[in-house]
Amino acid sequence: MLSRLRRTVRRFFNKSRQINHEPINKVSLIVIIIVDLFILFNVFAGLDDISRWPLNPQQTYPCQSSWHAYRQSIADNKDYDIIRQAISPDDPLFQQGQWGYTQLAEGYLGNVSEVCLAYEQAQADIDTSENKQLAKRINDVQAEVSSFETKNATIRQQYDSTLLEDIAGQPREQSINNVAAADAKAEIERNDRAISQRKNTLEDLSSALLNKPESQAFLALLNDGAQFATVENGYSRASFWYPSIQLFFQGLFLLPLIVLASVVHRTAQRKHYGYVALISWHLLVIFWIPLIWKLFEFMQIGFIFEWLLEIVEVLFGGLRFLLNYLNILLIPLIGFAIIKFFQKVVFNTRLQAANRVQKMRCVRCAKKIRKHDIYCPHCSYAQYHVCQNCGSLTYRHLPHCKHCGADQPLDL
């Protein structure tokens, strides 16, 4: 097994730096490496672009986050807050920067949830010029309240200092404060009355905004459990399958490149186009690297990972670290299955040798040879070995001797 691995690694590097079994010079090797890096960068860029083509869960259900936050909130004024957020500032620059839900799907594969489109329309119904004026009035009153509160805070500081001066018997003309204690107290009381009046005004204005028909319609949608469940379930399903969909499209991007590079490489080898064989081999390796990378990435975020996570949470509660043990066990098993498949089916030595002998090709490098060549003139590999039963020369890697039919061990 170890010798086969060494031979495979050696063949891999020989194919990567030889043209017709002759080593390429260092300058050419550097050029090939630069080209490889450039192509690899573009392959990953293409994978990133195509992975963004299908709408992600946030784009398919853009209302989920704000709706979920509203449903989870326990604040007393959550109704007013979400209605207030639906009213956009009366600012042209802000309006230009706004994106609608339907625009999220432009240039992408998929559609925005119908429920979220209804959510957006209900929000848009609130964003009227009348409500904007009402919101502006609320902002102005809130600014007045803040102004009076700031004044009171400043006066209280001076009032406390003035009281200390009076207790100490300091003359008024030597005071560092502009307001006497009695005047400060009176002004604070006036400001408190103004704050109280404006807070009453704020309550009336807020109630008027909340009681608007469009506001009530939006709140009714927000509190519709069936509609919310539709969005939540759809978002959960989309999140579960999105990594699989991404891997599917990335595979669609890579597989044609892998097939094309493989066909070109085999054709170039058969027709002894050394330069084309070298370049196509490098391309084939480059196209396989991101595919393998994405497969391992999928194992960490795909539906298999989510499925295992659900099993762990059901069986062991919050002990999510046990999933790492499952991954440590599962990944080697999957790797073993892949290795066994390629060893037994794709790169089976006996099957390859039988096919090459029938076509009068070298059992190692697959190049054309004459029928009675003992050694391959291209790679110097011996085509025959001695049968352990009858002592005659028979083909290497084939299961039986061509003279006596005895079983032959696989000659490594």
mmCIF file of C-alpha atoms in Angstrom:
data_model
loop_
_atom_site.group_PDB
_atom_site.id
_atom_site.type_symbol
_atom_site.label_atom_id
_atom_site.label_comp_id
_atom_site.label_asym_id
_atom_site.label_seq_id
_atom_site.Cartn_x
_atom_site.Cartn_y
_atom_site.Cartn_z
ATOM 1 C CA MET A 1 0.000 0.000 0.000
ATOM 2 C CA LEU A 2 2.803 2.390 0.918
ATOM 3 C CA SER A 3 4.726 1.607 -2.273
ATOM 4 C CA ARG A 4 1.595 2.217 -4.334
ATOM 5 C CA LEU A 5 1.091 5.545 -2.600
ATOM 6 C CA ARG A 6 4.699 6.538 -3.281
ATOM 7 C CA ARG A 7 4.353 5.512 -6.913
ATOM 8 C CA THR A 8 1.109 7.496 -7.257
ATOM 9 C CA VAL A 9 2.685 10.616 -5.746
ATOM 10 C CA ARG A 10 5.735 10.218 -7.971
ATOM 11 C CA ARG A 11 3.585 9.836 -11.076
ATOM 12 C CA PHE A 12 1.557 12.860 -10.078
ATOM 13 C CA PHE A 13 4.625 15.086 -9.800
ATOM 14 C CA ASN A 14 6.194 13.604 -12.932
ATOM 15 C CA LYS A 15 3.089 14.432 -14.941
ATOM 16 C CA SER A 16 3.103 17.932 -13.454
ATOM 17 C CA ARG A 17 6.668 18.788 -14.491
ATOM 18 C CA GLN A 18 7.472 16.651 -17.537
ATOM 19 C CA ILE A 19 6.737 16.919 -21.240
ATOM 20 C CA ASN A 20 6.853 13.545 -22.992
ATOM 21 C CA HIS A 21 8.809 12.157 -19.998
ATOM 22 C CA GLU A 22 11.375 14.939 -20.239
ATOM 23 C CA PRO A 23 11.633 17.471 -17.395
ATOM 24 C CA ILE A 24 10.752 21.059 -18.216
ATOM 25 C CA ASN A 25 13.159 23.875 -17.388
ATOM 26 C CA LYS A 26 12.800 26.049 -14.296
ATOM 27 C CA VAL A 27 11.593 29.130 -16.170
ATOM 28 C CA SER A 28 8.794 27.163 -17.807
ATOM 29 C CA LEU A 29 7.883 25.651 -14.448
ATOM 30 C CA ILE A 30 7.635 29.119 -12.876
ATOM 31 C CA VAL A 31 5.453 30.300 -15.749
ATOM 32 C CA ILE A 32 3.179 27.276 -15.325
ATOM 33 C CA ILE A 33 2.879 27.922 -11.579
ATOM 34 C CA ILE A 34 1.950 31.580 -12.224
ATOM 35 C CA VAL A 35 -0.650 30.493 -14.765
ATOM 36 C CA ASP A 36 -1.970 27.917 -12.290
ATOM 37 C CA LEU A 37 -2.362 30.542 -9.576
ATOM 38 C CA PHE A 38 -4.118 32.933 -11.962
ATOM 39 C CA ILE A 39 -6.563 30.243 -13.099
ATOM 40 C CA LEU A 40 -7.137 29.050 -9.529
ATOM 41 C CA PHE A 41 -7.973 32.609 -8.449
ATOM 42 C CA ASN A 42 -10.476 32.961 -11.291
ATOM 43 C CA VAL A 43 -12.014 29.573 -10.537
ATOM 44 C CA PHE A 44 -12.629 30.566 -6.904
ATOM 45 C CA ALA A 45 -13.978 33.951 -8.061
ATOM 46 C CA GLY A 46 -16.372 32.162 -10.416
ATOM 47 C CA LEU A 47 -17.435 29.806 -7.626
ATOM 48 C CA ASP A 48 -18.131 32.774 -5.369
ATOM 49 C CA ASP A 49 -20.208 34.488 -8.070
ATOM 50 C CA ILE A 50 -22.286 31.430 -8.911
ATOM 51 C CA SER A 51 -22.823 30.637 -5.226
ATOM 52 C CA ARG A 52 -24.470 34.059 -4.866
ATOM 53 C CA TRP A 53 -26.751 33.527 -7.862
ATOM 54 C CA PRO A 54 -29.555 31.753 -5.955
ATOM 55 C CA LEU A 55 -31.270 33.982 -3.422
ATOM 56 C CA ASN A 56 -30.012 33.369 0.099
ATOM 57 C CA PRO A 57 -32.490 32.944 2.988
ATOM 58 C CA GLN A 58 -32.172 36.619 4.026
ATOM 59 C CA GLN A 59 -33.017 37.719 0.468
ATOM 60 C CA THR A 60 -35.886 35.268 0.089
ATOM 61 C CA TYR A 61 -37.382 36.241 3.483
ATOM 62 C CA PRO A 62 -36.140 39.820 4.041
ATOM 63 C CA CYS A 63 -38.866 40.563 6.576
ATOM 64 C CA GLN A 64 -37.952 37.650 8.861
ATOM 65 C CA SER A 65 -35.391 39.422 11.054
ATOM 66 C CA SER A 66 -37.475 42.507 11.893
ATOM 67 C CA TRP A 67 -40.666 40.458 12.267
ATOM 68 C CA HIS A 68 -38.898 37.959 14.538
ATOM 69 C CA ALA A 69 -37.423 40.785 16.632
ATOM 70 C CA TYR A 70 -40.894 42.333 17.033
ATOM 71 C CA ARG A 71 -42.428 39.033 18.120
ATOM 72 C CA GLN A 72 -39.647 38.402 20.629
ATOM 73 C CA SER A 73 -39.668 41.920 22.079
ATOM 74 C CA ILE A 74 -41.254 42.461 25.506
ATOM 75 C CA ALA A 75 -41.023 46.288 25.408
ATOM 76 C CA ASP A 76 -44.238 48.191 26.171
ATOM 77 C CA ASN A 77 -43.796 50.564 23.220
ATOM 78 C CA LYS A 78 -42.806 47.959 20.599
ATOM 79 C CA ASP A 79 -45.924 48.750 18.515
ATOM 80 C CA TYR A 80 -45.037 52.425 18.314
ATOM 81 C CA ASP A 81 -41.365 51.696 17.600
ATOM 82 C CA ILE A 82 -42.043 49.455 14.606
ATOM 83 C CA ILE A 83 -44.656 51.836 13.208
ATOM 84 C CA ARG A 84 -42.210 54.705 13.603
ATOM 85 C CA GLN A 85 -39.512 52.712 11.772
ATOM 86 C CA ALA A 86 -41.859 52.262 8.812
ATOM 87 C CA ILE A 87 -41.939 56.039 8.259
ATOM 88 C CA SER A 88 -38.871 57.056 6.285
ATOM 89 C CA PRO A 89 -37.183 60.471 6.645
ATOM 90 C CA ASP A 90 -38.333 63.049 4.121
ATOM 91 C CA ASP A 91 -34.862 63.163 2.569
ATOM 92 C CA PRO A 92 -34.157 62.653 -1.185
ATOM 93 C CA LEU A 93 -30.728 61.152 -0.448
ATOM 94 C CA PHE A 94 -32.287 58.615 1.907
ATOM 95 C CA GLN A 95 -34.944 57.759 -0.668
ATOM 96 C CA GLN A 96 -32.274 57.093 -3.316
ATOM 97 C CA GLY A 97 -30.491 54.668 -1.001
ATOM 98 C CA GLN A 98 -33.619 52.608 -0.289
ATOM 99 C CA TRP A 99 -34.066 49.182 -1.873
ATOM 100 C CA GLY A 100 -37.396 47.413 -2.203
ATOM 101 C CA TYR A 101 -37.831 43.699 -1.618
ATOM 102 C CA THR A 102 -38.522 43.054 -5.301
ATOM 103 C CA GLN A 103 -35.209 44.681 -6.228
ATOM 104 C CA LEU A 104 -33.403 42.146 -4.059
ATOM 105 C CA ALA A 105 -34.311 39.421 -6.567
ATOM 106 C CA GLU A 106 -33.113 41.304 -9.663
ATOM 107 C CA GLY A 107 -30.278 39.384 -11.282
ATOM 108 C CA TYR A 108 -30.694 36.434 -8.919
ATOM 109 C CA LEU A 109 -32.361 33.047 -9.141
ATOM 110 C CA GLY A 110 -35.479 32.715 -7.007
ATOM 111 C CA ASN A 111 -38.316 34.866 -5.719
ATOM 112 C CA VAL A 112 -38.985 36.906 -2.606
ATOM 113 C CA SER A 113 -41.609 35.461 -0.259
ATOM 114 C CA GLU A 114 -45.134 36.629 -1.002
ATOM 115 C CA VAL A 115 -45.743 37.170 2.706
ATOM 116 C CA CYS A 116 -42.722 39.472 2.902
ATOM 117 C CA LEU A 117 -43.978 41.381 -0.141
ATOM 118 C CA ALA A 118 -47.271 41.875 1.717
ATOM 119 C CA TYR A 119 -45.258 42.953 4.765
ATOM 120 C CA GLU A 120 -43.407 45.519 2.653
ATOM 121 C CA GLN A 121 -46.653 46.827 1.156
ATOM 122 C CA ALA A 122 -48.180 47.203 4.615
ATOM 123 C CA GLN A 123 -45.111 49.203 5.655
ATOM 124 C CA ALA A 124 -45.333 51.348 2.523
ATOM 125 C CA ASP A 125 -48.987 52.170 3.293
ATOM 126 C CA ILE A 126 -47.840 53.751 6.564
ATOM 127 C CA ASP A 127 -45.162 55.873 4.882
ATOM 128 C CA THR A 128 -47.566 58.640 3.726
ATOM 129 C CA SER A 129 -46.967 62.390 3.660
ATOM 130 C CA GLU A 130 -49.585 62.886 6.384
ATOM 131 C CA ASN A 131 -47.848 60.385 8.652
ATOM 132 C CA LYS A 132 -44.473 61.934 7.860
ATOM 133 C CA GLN A 133 -45.805 65.290 9.065
ATOM 134 C CA LEU A 134 -47.138 63.603 12.179
ATOM 135 C CA ALA A 135 -43.760 61.929 12.766
ATOM 136 C CA LYS A 136 -42.019 65.279 12.255
ATOM 137 C CA ARG A 137 -44.289 66.859 14.840
ATOM 138 C CA ILE A 138 -43.455 64.040 17.275
ATOM 139 C CA ASN A 139 -39.734 64.602 16.676
ATOM 140 C CA ASP A 140 -40.107 68.340 17.289
ATOM 141 C CA VAL A 141 -41.948 67.792 20.559
ATOM 142 C CA GLN A 142 -39.358 65.202 21.659
ATOM 143 C CA ALA A 143 -36.635 67.744 20.879
ATOM 144 C CA GLU A 144 -38.438 70.337 23.041
ATOM 145 C CA VAL A 145 -38.688 67.848 25.904
ATOM 146 C CA SER A 146 -34.986 67.084 25.631
ATOM 147 C CA SER A 147 -34.190 70.797 25.575
ATOM 148 C CA PHE A 148 -36.186 71.480 28.749
ATOM 149 C CA GLU A 149 -34.628 68.459 30.473
ATOM 150 C CA THR A 150 -31.156 69.694 29.572
ATOM 151 C CA LYS A 151 -31.968 73.148 30.943
ATOM 152 C CA ASN A 152 -33.262 71.634 34.157
ATOM 153 C CA ALA A 153 -30.116 69.544 34.582
ATOM 154 C CA THR A 154 -27.972 72.674 34.215
ATOM 155 C CA ILE A 155 -30.151 74.727 36.588
ATOM 156 C CA ARG A 156 -30.140 71.956 39.211
ATOM 157 C CA GLN A 157 -26.353 71.988 39.234
ATOM 158 C CA GLN A 158 -26.396 75.755 39.771
ATOM 159 C CA TYR A 159 -29.242 75.444 42.299
ATOM 160 C CA ASP A 160 -27.278 72.971 44.427
ATOM 161 C CA SER A 161 -24.221 75.219 44.304
ATOM 162 C CA THR A 162 -26.312 78.295 45.198
ATOM 163 C CA LEU A 163 -27.803 76.509 48.221
ATOM 164 C CA LEU A 164 -24.299 75.735 49.464
ATOM 165 C CA GLU A 165 -23.353 79.404 49.029
ATOM 166 C CA ASP A 166 -26.448 80.519 51.000
ATOM 167 C CA ILE A 167 -25.683 78.053 53.797
ATOM 168 C CA ALA A 168 -22.095 79.328 53.930
ATOM 169 C CA GLY A 169 -23.346 82.938 54.118
ATOM 170 C CA GLN A 170 -21.564 84.030 50.955
ATOM 171 C CA PRO A 171 -22.772 87.408 49.605
ATOM 172 C CA ARG A 172 -24.901 87.214 46.406
ATOM 173 C CA GLU A 173 -22.572 89.515 44.470
ATOM 174 C CA GLN A 174 -19.721 87.021 45.001
ATOM 175 C CA SER A 175 -21.711 84.030 43.718
ATOM 176 C CA ILE A 176 -20.338 82.109 40.725
ATOM 177 C CA ASN A 177 -23.893 81.254 39.564
ATOM 178 C CA ASN A 178 -26.137 83.453 37.437
ATOM 179 C CA VAL A 179 -29.415 82.366 39.063
ATOM 180 C CA ALA A 180 -30.498 82.779 42.648
ATOM 181 C CA ALA A 181 -31.793 79.738 44.515
ATOM 182 C CA ALA A 182 -35.396 80.963 44.563
ATOM 183 C CA ASP A 183 -35.337 81.884 40.866
ATOM 184 C CA ALA A 184 -33.742 78.531 39.971
ATOM 185 C CA LYS A 185 -36.449 76.624 41.768
ATOM 186 C CA ALA A 186 -39.186 78.589 40.025
ATOM 187 C CA GLU A 187 -37.646 78.049 36.589
ATOM 188 C CA ILE A 188 -37.288 74.306 37.220
ATOM 189 C CA GLU A 189 -40.970 74.130 38.144
ATOM 190 C CA ARG A 190 -41.957 76.014 34.965
ATOM 191 C CA ASN A 191 -39.829 73.689 32.871
ATOM 192 C CA ASP A 192 -41.307 70.606 34.574
ATOM 193 C CA ARG A 193 -44.802 71.833 33.724
ATOM 194 C CA ALA A 194 -43.739 72.392 30.107
ATOM 195 C CA ILE A 195 -42.220 68.905 29.971
ATOM 196 C CA SER A 196 -45.398 67.388 31.395
ATOM 197 C CA GLN A 197 -47.551 69.218 28.810
ATOM 198 C CA ARG A 198 -45.344 68.111 25.941
ATOM 199 C CA LYS A 199 -45.279 64.520 27.149
ATOM 200 C CA ASN A 200 -49.082 64.559 27.126
ATOM 201 C CA THR A 201 -48.901 65.928 23.607
ATOM 202 C CA LEU A 202 -46.499 63.111 22.658
ATOM 203 C CA GLU A 203 -48.920 60.517 24.004
ATOM 204 C CA ASP A 204 -51.754 62.029 21.954
ATOM 205 C CA LEU A 205 -49.629 62.182 18.795
ATOM 206 C CA SER A 206 -48.320 58.620 19.290
ATOM 207 C CA SER A 207 -51.855 57.328 19.849
ATOM 208 C CA ALA A 208 -53.023 59.143 16.714
ATOM 209 C CA LEU A 209 -50.236 57.469 14.710
ATOM 210 C CA LEU A 210 -50.971 54.038 16.135
ATOM 211 C CA ASN A 211 -54.710 54.353 15.548
ATOM 212 C CA LYS A 212 -54.362 55.142 11.857
ATOM 213 C CA PRO A 213 -56.060 52.411 9.745
ATOM 214 C CA GLU A 214 -52.826 51.620 7.907
ATOM 215 C CA SER A 215 -50.982 51.265 11.217
ATOM 216 C CA GLN A 216 -53.634 48.949 12.596
ATOM 217 C CA ALA A 217 -53.497 46.851 9.404
ATOM 218 C CA PHE A 218 -49.715 46.506 9.729
ATOM 219 C CA LEU A 219 -49.952 45.564 13.414
ATOM 220 C CA ALA A 220 -52.615 42.989 12.571
ATOM 221 C CA LEU A 221 -50.232 41.395 10.077
ATOM 222 C CA LEU A 222 -47.404 41.428 12.615
ATOM 223 C CA ASN A 223 -49.569 39.646 15.152
ATOM 224 C CA ASP A 224 -50.920 37.094 12.678
ATOM 225 C CA GLY A 225 -49.377 33.872 13.979
ATOM 226 C CA ALA A 226 -50.129 31.872 10.823
ATOM 227 C CA GLN A 227 -48.378 34.358 8.546
ATOM 228 C CA PHE A 228 -45.417 34.606 10.893
ATOM 229 C CA ALA A 229 -45.171 30.798 11.068
ATOM 230 C CA THR A 230 -45.110 30.684 7.251
ATOM 231 C CA VAL A 231 -42.147 33.061 7.182
ATOM 232 C CA GLU A 232 -40.303 31.314 10.023
ATOM 233 C CA ASN A 233 -40.756 27.835 8.552
ATOM 234 C CA GLY A 234 -39.788 29.004 5.089
ATOM 235 C CA TYR A 235 -36.715 30.757 6.420
ATOM 236 C CA SER A 236 -35.672 27.653 8.372
ATOM 237 C CA ARG A 237 -36.058 25.427 5.298
ATOM 238 C CA ALA A 238 -34.170 27.878 3.121
ATOM 239 C CA SER A 239 -31.339 28.088 5.663
ATOM 240 C CA PHE A 240 -31.214 24.286 5.835
ATOM 241 C CA TRP A 241 -30.984 23.723 2.068
ATOM 242 C CA TYR A 242 -29.067 26.818 0.979
ATOM 243 C CA PRO A 243 -25.560 25.276 1.398
ATOM 244 C CA SER A 244 -26.700 22.271 -0.676
ATOM 245 C CA ILE A 245 -28.046 24.552 -3.403
ATOM 246 C CA GLN A 246 -24.777 26.478 -3.405
ATOM 247 C CA LEU A 247 -22.777 23.250 -3.743
ATOM 248 C CA PHE A 248 -25.018 22.130 -6.616
ATOM 249 C CA PHE A 249 -24.409 25.314 -8.592
ATOM 250 C CA GLN A 250 -20.700 25.262 -7.800
ATOM 251 C CA GLY A 251 -20.612 21.688 -9.081
ATOM 252 C CA LEU A 252 -22.374 22.815 -12.268
ATOM 253 C CA PHE A 253 -19.647 25.425 -12.681
ATOM 254 C CA LEU A 254 -16.746 23.016 -12.079
ATOM 255 C CA LEU A 255 -17.857 19.737 -13.670
ATOM 256 C CA PRO A 256 -17.789 20.971 -17.309
ATOM 257 C CA LEU A 257 -14.279 22.325 -16.707
ATOM 258 C CA ILE A 258 -13.148 19.018 -15.169
ATOM 259 C CA VAL A 259 -14.677 16.958 -17.999
ATOM 260 C CA LEU A 260 -13.192 19.216 -20.693
ATOM 261 C CA ALA A 261 -9.720 19.186 -19.108
ATOM 262 C CA SER A 262 -9.891 15.402 -18.702
ATOM 263 C CA VAL A 263 -10.899 14.823 -22.333
ATOM 264 C CA VAL A 264 -8.207 17.170 -23.617
ATOM 265 C CA HIS A 265 -5.583 15.517 -21.412
ATOM 266 C CA ARG A 266 -6.461 11.999 -22.545
ATOM 267 C CA THR A 267 -6.519 13.074 -26.183
ATOM 268 C CA ALA A 268 -3.176 14.858 -25.844
ATOM 269 C CA GLN A 269 -1.634 11.797 -24.200
ATOM 270 C CA ARG A 270 -2.923 9.519 -26.928
ATOM 271 C CA LYS A 271 -1.608 11.748 -29.704
ATOM 272 C CA HIS A 272 1.648 12.640 -27.883
ATOM 273 C CA TYR A 273 0.904 16.374 -27.654
ATOM 274 C CA GLY A 274 3.285 16.903 -24.751
ATOM 275 C CA TYR A 275 2.653 20.588 -24.096
ATOM 276 C CA VAL A 276 -1.099 20.222 -24.311
ATOM 277 C CA ALA A 277 -0.955 17.178 -22.016
ATOM 278 C CA LEU A 278 1.066 19.121 -19.441
ATOM 279 C CA ILE A 279 -1.198 22.186 -19.450
ATOM 280 C CA SER A 280 -4.407 20.132 -19.430
ATOM 281 C CA TRP A 281 -3.057 18.062 -16.505
ATOM 282 C CA HIS A 282 -2.405 21.212 -14.512
ATOM 283 C CA LEU A 283 -5.874 22.501 -15.354
ATOM 284 C CA LEU A 284 -7.415 19.208 -14.286
ATOM 285 C CA VAL A 285 -5.659 19.383 -10.916
ATOM 286 C CA ILE A 286 -6.642 23.039 -10.471
ATOM 287 C CA PHE A 287 -10.311 22.306 -11.184
ATOM 288 C CA TRP A 288 -10.366 19.417 -8.710
ATOM 289 C CA ILE A 289 -8.862 21.444 -5.855
ATOM 290 C CA PRO A 290 -11.854 23.829 -5.337
ATOM 291 C CA LEU A 291 -14.343 20.993 -5.820
ATOM 292 C CA ILE A 292 -12.730 18.979 -3.027
ATOM 293 C CA TRP A 293 -12.494 22.146 -0.922
ATOM 294 C CA LYS A 294 -16.200 22.883 -1.374
ATOM 295 C CA LEU A 295 -17.139 19.295 -0.552
ATOM 296 C CA PHE A 296 -15.304 19.484 2.768
ATOM 297 C CA GLU A 297 -16.830 22.918 3.409
ATOM 298 C CA PHE A 298 -20.260 21.456 2.714
ATOM 299 C CA MET A 299 -19.620 18.741 5.292
ATOM 300 C CA GLN A 300 -19.356 21.493 7.929
ATOM 301 C CA ILE A 301 -22.357 23.633 6.962
ATOM 302 C CA GLY A 302 -24.587 21.488 4.734
ATOM 303 C CA PHE A 303 -27.731 19.558 5.490
ATOM 304 C CA ILE A 304 -25.695 16.572 6.755
ATOM 305 C CA PHE A 305 -24.182 18.816 9.431
ATOM 306 C CA GLU A 306 -27.616 20.204 10.337
ATOM 307 C CA TRP A 307 -29.083 16.716 10.465
ATOM 308 C CA LEU A 308 -26.329 15.508 12.794
ATOM 309 C CA LEU A 309 -26.750 18.618 14.919
ATOM 310 C CA GLU A 310 -30.454 17.901 15.363
ATOM 311 C CA ILE A 311 -29.695 14.312 16.397
ATOM 312 C CA VAL A 312 -27.119 15.475 18.962
ATOM 313 C CA GLU A 313 -29.507 18.073 20.404
ATOM 314 C CA VAL A 314 -32.320 15.503 20.696
ATOM 315 C CA LEU A 315 -30.152 12.805 22.276
ATOM 316 C CA PHE A 316 -27.736 14.859 24.362
ATOM 317 C CA GLY A 317 -29.394 18.238 24.850
ATOM 318 C CA GLY A 318 -26.961 21.141 24.684
ATOM 319 C CA LEU A 319 -23.783 19.048 24.357
ATOM 320 C CA ARG A 320 -23.086 20.340 20.856
ATOM 321 C CA PHE A 321 -19.368 19.628 21.156
ATOM 322 C CA LEU A 322 -20.258 15.945 20.655
ATOM 323 C CA LEU A 323 -20.883 16.825 17.027
ATOM 324 C CA ASN A 324 -17.135 17.237 16.645
ATOM 325 C CA TYR A 325 -16.707 13.621 17.685
ATOM 326 C CA LEU A 326 -19.255 12.591 15.065
ATOM 327 C CA ASN A 327 -17.430 14.602 12.404
ATOM 328 C CA ILE A 328 -14.092 13.065 13.407
ATOM 329 C CA LEU A 329 -15.680 9.632 12.959
ATOM 330 C CA LEU A 330 -17.777 10.419 9.892
ATOM 331 C CA ILE A 331 -15.199 12.193 7.723
ATOM 332 C CA PRO A 332 -12.676 9.301 7.772
ATOM 333 C CA LEU A 333 -15.498 6.847 6.957
ATOM 334 C CA ILE A 334 -16.591 8.935 3.993
ATOM 335 C CA GLY A 335 -12.972 9.330 2.915
ATOM 336 C CA PHE A 336 -12.512 5.575 3.142
ATOM 337 C CA ALA A 337 -15.610 4.999 1.000
ATOM 338 C CA ILE A 338 -14.373 7.458 -1.636
ATOM 339 C CA ILE A 339 -10.915 5.865 -1.684
ATOM 340 C CA LYS A 340 -12.432 2.387 -1.999
ATOM 341 C CA PHE A 341 -14.683 3.523 -4.858
ATOM 342 C CA PHE A 342 -11.823 5.041 -6.831
ATOM 343 C CA GLN A 343 -9.553 2.079 -6.082
ATOM 344 C CA LYS A 344 -12.092 -0.559 -7.069
ATOM 345 C CA VAL A 345 -13.961 1.191 -9.862
ATOM 346 C CA VAL A 346 -12.357 4.305 -11.303
ATOM 347 C CA PHE A 347 -8.648 3.545 -10.964
ATOM 348 C CA ASN A 348 -8.754 -0.260 -10.666
ATOM 349 C CA THR A 349 -5.311 -1.479 -11.737
ATOM 350 C CA ARG A 350 -6.552 -4.750 -13.215
ATOM 351 C CA LEU A 351 -9.349 -3.097 -15.189
ATOM 352 C CA GLN A 352 -6.994 -0.443 -16.547
ATOM 353 C CA ALA A 353 -4.383 -3.061 -17.466
ATOM 354 C CA ALA A 354 -6.950 -5.270 -19.255
ATOM 355 C CA ASN A 355 -8.211 -2.315 -21.274
ATOM 356 C CA ARG A 356 -4.677 -1.230 -22.232
ATOM 357 C CA VAL A 357 -3.505 -4.719 -23.212
ATOM 358 C CA GLN A 358 -6.509 -5.065 -25.534
ATOM 359 C CA LYS A 359 -5.547 -1.789 -27.224
ATOM 360 C CA MET A 360 -1.805 -2.647 -27.309
ATOM 361 C CA ARG A 361 -0.863 0.126 -24.938
ATOM 362 C CA CYS A 362 1.583 0.302 -22.061
ATOM 363 C CA VAL A 363 -0.046 -1.037 -18.888
ATOM 364 C CA ARG A 364 1.455 1.882 -16.979
ATOM 365 C CA CYS A 365 1.476 5.045 -19.126
ATOM 366 C CA ALA A 366 -1.169 3.937 -21.701
ATOM 367 C CA LYS A 367 0.948 4.986 -24.683
ATOM 368 C CA LYS A 368 0.897 2.950 -27.891
ATOM 369 C CA ILE A 369 3.444 0.071 -28.060
ATOM 370 C CA ARG A 370 4.074 -2.898 -30.338
ATOM 371 C CA LYS A 371 2.600 -6.277 -29.490
ATOM 372 C CA HIS A 372 5.824 -7.993 -28.386
ATOM 373 C CA ASP A 373 7.539 -5.060 -26.660
ATOM 374 C CA ILE A 374 8.846 -6.294 -23.319
ATOM 375 C CA TYR A 375 9.519 -2.773 -22.062
ATOM 376 C CA CYS A 376 7.603 0.388 -22.853
ATOM 377 C CA PRO A 377 9.750 2.643 -25.054
ATOM 378 C CA HIS A 378 8.057 5.677 -23.510
ATOM 379 C CA CYS A 379 8.334 5.015 -19.755
ATOM 380 C CA SER A 380 10.594 1.878 -19.633
ATOM 381 C CA TYR A 381 7.974 -0.058 -17.640
ATOM 382 C CA ALA A 382 8.159 -3.900 -17.947
ATOM 383 C CA GLN A 383 4.993 -5.248 -19.576
ATOM 384 C CA TYR A 384 5.447 -8.859 -18.396
ATOM 385 C CA HIS A 385 6.402 -10.807 -15.291
ATOM 386 C CA VAL A 386 7.121 -14.467 -14.612
ATOM 387 C CA CYS A 387 4.157 -16.698 -13.770
ATOM 388 C CA GLN A 388 4.731 -18.344 -10.388
ATOM 389 C CA ASN A 389 3.019 -21.520 -11.607
ATOM 390 C CA CYS A 390 4.508 -22.291 -15.053
ATOM 391 C CA GLY A 391 7.457 -19.887 -15.183
ATOM 392 C CA SER A 392 6.382 -18.285 -18.488
ATOM 393 C CA LEU A 393 6.132 -14.573 -19.163
ATOM 394 C CA THR A 394 2.615 -13.239 -18.806
ATOM 395 C CA TYR A 395 1.060 -9.766 -18.680
ATOM 396 C CA ARG A 396 1.490 -7.781 -15.488
ATOM 397 C CA HIS A 397 -1.571 -6.780 -13.475
ATOM 398 C CA LEU A 398 -3.904 -9.240 -15.258
ATOM 399 C CA PRO A 399 -5.592 -11.807 -12.973
ATOM 400 C CA HIS A 400 -4.547 -15.010 -14.833
ATOM 401 C CA CYS A 401 -1.521 -16.358 -16.705
ATOM 402 C CA LYS A 402 -2.028 -16.392 -20.491
ATOM 403 C CA HIS A 403 -0.227 -19.775 -20.734
ATOM 404 C CA CYS A 404 -1.535 -21.895 -17.834
ATOM 405 C CA GLY A 405 -4.458 -19.826 -16.529
ATOM 406 C CA ALA A 406 -3.134 -19.794 -12.968
ATOM 407 C CA ASP A 407 -4.152 -16.929 -10.685
ATOM 408 C CA GLN A 408 -1.643 -14.099 -10.644
ATOM 409 C CA PRO A 409 -1.049 -11.799 -7.681
ATOM 410 C CA LEU A 410 -1.370 -8.110 -8.379
ATOM 411 C CA ASP A 411 2.178 -7.053 -9.267
ATOM 412 C CA LEU A 412 2.813 -3.709 -7.582
#
